[in-house]
Tab-separated table of C-alpha atoms and ligand atoms in Angstrom:
chain	number	residue	atom	x	y	z
A	1	MET	CA	2.575	-32.072	45.299
A	2	ILE	CA	1.929	-34.311	48.280
A	3	LEU	CA	4.705	-36.842	48.781
A	4	PRO	CA	4.395	-40.185	50.572
A	5	ILE	CA	5.865	-40.146	54.078
A	6	VAL	CA	8.145	-43.064	54.839
A	7	ALA	CA	7.156	-45.150	57.836
A	8	TYR	CA	9.017	-46.377	60.875
A	9	GLY	CA	11.434	-49.169	59.955
A	10	SER	CA	12.621	-47.583	56.710
A	11	PRO	CA	16.445	-47.571	56.568
A	12	VAL	CA	16.536	-43.923	55.390
A	13	LEU	CA	15.197	-42.836	58.801
A	14	LYS	CA	18.250	-44.348	60.505
A	15	LYS	CA	20.840	-42.707	58.255
A	16	LYS	CA	22.833	-39.592	59.033
A	17	ALA	CA	21.868	-37.187	56.249
A	18	VAL	CA	24.332	-35.208	54.108
A	19	GLU	CA	24.652	-31.469	53.547
A	20	ILE	CA	23.408	-29.917	50.320
A	21	SER	CA	24.555	-26.977	48.212
A	22	LYS	CA	22.669	-24.159	46.534
A	23	ASP	CA	22.527	-26.126	43.264
A	24	TYR	CA	20.601	-29.029	44.721
A	25	PRO	CA	18.158	-29.914	41.913
A	26	ASN	CA	14.663	-28.382	42.156
A	27	LEU	CA	15.208	-27.285	45.743
A	28	GLU	CA	12.465	-24.670	45.701
A	29	GLU	CA	9.921	-27.177	44.446
A	30	LEU	CA	11.093	-29.746	46.987
A	31	ILE	CA	10.597	-27.270	49.846
A	32	ASP	CA	7.108	-26.374	48.575
A	33	ASN	CA	6.232	-30.067	48.353
A	34	MET	CA	7.509	-30.711	51.860
A	35	PHE	CA	5.330	-27.932	53.306
A	36	GLU	CA	2.327	-29.213	51.366
A	37	THR	CA	2.977	-32.778	52.561
A	38	MET	CA	3.370	-31.613	56.168
A	39	TYR	CA	0.179	-29.493	56.152
A	40	ASN	CA	-1.779	-32.314	54.543
A	41	ALA	CA	-0.735	-34.627	57.401
A	42	ASN	CA	-1.421	-31.955	60.075
A	43	GLY	CA	2.217	-31.957	61.129
A	44	VAL	CA	4.285	-29.123	62.565
A	45	GLY	CA	7.575	-30.339	61.099
A	46	LEU	CA	8.878	-32.574	58.326
A	47	ALA	CA	12.455	-33.646	57.637
A	48	ALA	CA	13.762	-34.725	54.226
A	49	PRO	CA	14.535	-38.319	55.349
A	50	GLN	CA	10.802	-38.687	56.039
A	51	ILE	CA	10.137	-38.341	52.330
A	52	GLY	CA	13.024	-40.647	51.520
A	53	LEU	CA	15.790	-38.087	50.942
A	54	SER	CA	18.853	-38.370	53.137
A	55	ILE	CA	19.741	-34.683	53.055
A	56	ARG	CA	20.090	-32.081	55.809
A	57	LEU	CA	16.859	-30.189	55.277
A	58	PHE	CA	13.691	-29.807	57.305
A	59	VAL	CA	10.674	-27.512	57.347
A	60	ILE	CA	8.667	-26.326	60.327
A	61	ASP	CA	5.434	-24.442	60.890
A	62	ALA	CA	4.535	-24.442	64.582
A	63	LYS	CA	1.279	-22.518	64.126
A	64	PRO	CA	-1.005	-25.406	65.262
A	65	PHE	CA	0.726	-25.322	68.664
A	66	SER	CA	-0.396	-21.705	69.153
A	67	GLN	CA	-3.983	-22.867	69.861
A	68	ASP	CA	-3.149	-24.009	73.393
A	69	GLU	CA	-5.022	-21.825	75.897
A	70	SER	CA	-2.365	-22.084	78.586
A	71	LEU	CA	0.117	-20.091	76.498
A	72	THR	CA	0.996	-16.464	77.112
A	73	GLU	CA	0.285	-13.865	74.448
A	74	SER	CA	3.925	-13.649	73.429
A	75	GLU	CA	4.223	-17.434	73.210
A	76	VAL	CA	1.159	-17.539	70.957
A	77	LYS	CA	2.661	-14.879	68.717
A	78	GLU	CA	6.016	-16.654	68.563
A	79	LEU	CA	4.432	-19.984	67.608
A	80	GLN	CA	2.188	-18.390	65.003
A	81	ASP	CA	5.224	-16.887	63.315
A	82	PHE	CA	7.498	-19.882	63.658
A	83	LYS	CA	7.605	-21.006	60.039
A	84	ARG	CA	11.091	-21.851	58.838
A	85	VAL	CA	13.187	-23.780	56.351
A	86	PHE	CA	16.362	-25.221	57.862
A	87	ILE	CA	19.149	-26.225	55.488
A	88	ASN	CA	22.451	-27.700	56.738
A	89	PRO	CA	21.595	-26.823	60.341
A	90	LYS	CA	24.020	-27.254	63.205
A	91	ILE	CA	22.920	-27.111	66.829
A	92	ILE	CA	25.747	-25.165	68.450
A	93	GLU	CA	24.475	-25.250	71.993
A	94	GLU	CA	21.756	-26.939	74.055
A	95	LYS	CA	21.199	-25.913	77.650
A	96	GLY	CA	18.897	-25.784	80.641
A	97	VAL	CA	17.138	-28.379	82.749
A	98	GLU	CA	15.547	-31.120	80.627
A	99	TRP	CA	11.754	-31.005	80.394
A	100	ASP	CA	9.346	-33.572	79.042
A	101	PHE	CA	6.916	-33.078	76.207
A	102	ASN	CA	4.596	-35.573	74.562
A	103	GLU	CA	6.055	-36.013	71.065
A	104	GLY	CA	4.646	-37.648	68.000
A	105	CYS	CA	6.001	-38.173	64.502
A	106	LEU	CA	4.404	-38.369	61.038
A	107	SER	CA	6.550	-41.457	60.347
A	108	ILE	CA	5.243	-43.170	63.506
A	109	PRO	CA	1.468	-42.535	63.434
A	110	ASP	CA	-0.538	-42.775	66.656
A	111	VAL	CA	2.489	-43.282	68.871
A	112	HIS	CA	3.135	-40.558	71.446
A	113	GLU	CA	5.708	-40.573	74.200
A	114	ASP	CA	7.020	-38.107	76.755
A	115	ILE	CA	10.517	-37.169	75.681
A	116	PHE	CA	13.029	-35.235	77.773
A	117	ARG	CA	15.095	-32.544	76.070
A	118	LYS	CA	16.918	-29.383	77.084
A	119	PRO	CA	14.765	-26.244	76.765
A	120	GLU	CA	17.142	-23.894	75.010
A	121	ILE	CA	19.152	-24.222	71.818
A	122	LYS	CA	21.335	-22.127	69.597
A	123	ILE	CA	21.267	-23.156	65.958
A	124	GLU	CA	23.094	-22.084	62.840
A	125	TYR	CA	21.541	-22.894	59.473
A	126	GLN	CA	20.869	-21.685	55.966
A	127	ASP	CA	17.406	-20.536	55.019
A	128	GLN	CA	15.696	-21.191	51.665
A	129	ASN	CA	17.815	-18.425	50.059
A	130	PHE	CA	20.974	-19.959	51.513
A	131	ASP	CA	21.447	-17.000	53.818
A	132	THR	CA	23.187	-18.072	57.018
A	133	LYS	CA	21.205	-17.486	60.215
A	134	ILE	CA	21.908	-17.995	63.887
A	135	GLU	CA	18.928	-18.257	66.224
A	136	THR	CA	18.434	-18.898	69.903
A	137	LEU	CA	15.206	-20.773	70.571
A	138	SER	CA	13.432	-22.030	73.637
A	139	GLY	CA	10.248	-23.850	74.594
A	140	LEU	CA	8.146	-25.373	71.830
A	141	PRO	CA	10.032	-23.857	68.862
A	142	ALA	CA	13.247	-25.372	70.264
A	143	ARG	CA	11.458	-28.665	70.857
A	144	VAL	CA	10.208	-28.954	67.266
A	145	VAL	CA	13.663	-28.103	65.918
A	146	GLN	CA	15.302	-30.710	68.171
A	147	HIS	CA	12.877	-33.388	66.966
A	148	GLU	CA	13.465	-32.540	63.285
A	149	TYR	CA	17.208	-32.195	63.816
A	150	ASP	CA	17.230	-35.735	65.213
A	151	HIS	CA	15.737	-36.913	61.910
A	152	ILE	CA	18.679	-35.664	59.875
A	153	GLU	CA	20.994	-37.370	62.380
A	154	GLY	CA	19.137	-40.651	61.843
A	155	VAL	CA	17.504	-40.577	65.270
A	156	LEU	CA	13.797	-41.083	66.052
A	157	PHE	CA	12.016	-40.120	69.259
A	158	THR	CA	11.474	-43.830	69.914
A	159	ASP	CA	15.276	-44.093	70.247
A	160	ARG	CA	14.989	-41.787	73.253
A	161	ILE	CA	12.541	-43.832	75.339
A	162	SER	CA	13.352	-46.499	77.910
A	163	ASN	CA	13.733	-50.136	76.868
A	164	LEU	CA	10.664	-50.980	78.903
A	165	LYS	CA	8.504	-48.436	77.066
A	166	LYS	CA	9.965	-49.595	73.778
A	167	ARG	CA	8.946	-53.161	74.554
A	168	LEU	CA	5.430	-51.952	75.339
A	169	ILE	CA	4.996	-50.337	71.919
A	170	LYS	CA	6.946	-52.924	69.927
A	171	SER	CA	3.926	-54.550	68.300
A	172	ARG	CA	2.522	-51.150	67.319
A	173	LEU	CA	5.822	-50.256	65.701
A	174	THR	CA	5.860	-53.575	63.835
A	175	ASN	CA	2.362	-52.881	62.558
A	176	ILE	CA	3.461	-49.480	61.280
A	177	THR	CA	6.440	-51.046	59.480
A	178	LYS	CA	4.088	-53.537	57.817
A	179	GLY	CA	1.473	-50.938	56.964
A	180	ASN	CA	-1.183	-52.499	59.186
A	181	ILE	CA	-2.503	-49.108	60.238
A	182	ASP	CA	-5.029	-46.514	59.198
A	183	VAL	CA	-3.507	-43.158	58.440
A	184	GLY	CA	-5.138	-40.083	56.968
A	185	TYR	CA	-2.220	-39.400	54.634
A	186	LYS	CA	-0.090	-41.187	52.084
A	187	MET	CA	2.673	-43.378	53.501
A	188	LYS	CA	5.327	-45.776	52.267
A	189	TYR	CA	5.841	-48.857	54.443
A	190	PRO	CA	9.111	-50.800	54.361
A	191	LEU	CA	7.474	-54.205	54.878
A	192	ALA	CA	4.061	-53.715	53.292
A	193	LYS	CA	2.967	-56.421	50.902
A	194	LYS	CA	1.556	-53.676	48.751
A	195	ASN	CA	1.989	-49.946	49.232
A	196	ARG	CA	-1.315	-48.165	49.492
B	201	ZN	ZN1	9.369	-36.958	63.333
């Protein structure tokens, strides 16, 4: 089932999300719905707060990034296979020299900004079977995880841009909050007169 994605300005996007246990109700169905919602919106990642649930869960499928022709064969392979469910994740380590990448977000349609983050992370999490995993990631897989991880910490990529840039996109952000935008997927706007 495709779920509505909550838009910029919704309080749930600013909240630090809570951990969940194995008995979280209908978890399997929720994960399926999150993947379906993400694919429908052509996203590479979706965090639970973006569908209105303040829990520490996000899904990723980085396959669309593997199309880039400048990638090496091993990078292509890695991105094609980078489909994961992250439950109760904890970034243990972030290192390297920060690099910029043009990020976007399904909750902030049509806004893209260059964001600086460290290139390498080590993350501990539970997968969909609640098996504990530790992974070291770099490049784009790390980048997507960092963006989604921010969501469960109540942080958006627009919180990581300069005040000047933020002022430049302020009216666009206000329009998103009010629902004065055209999006190819279902959204829920905090200040819309009527949700479409
Ligand atoms: Zn996002």
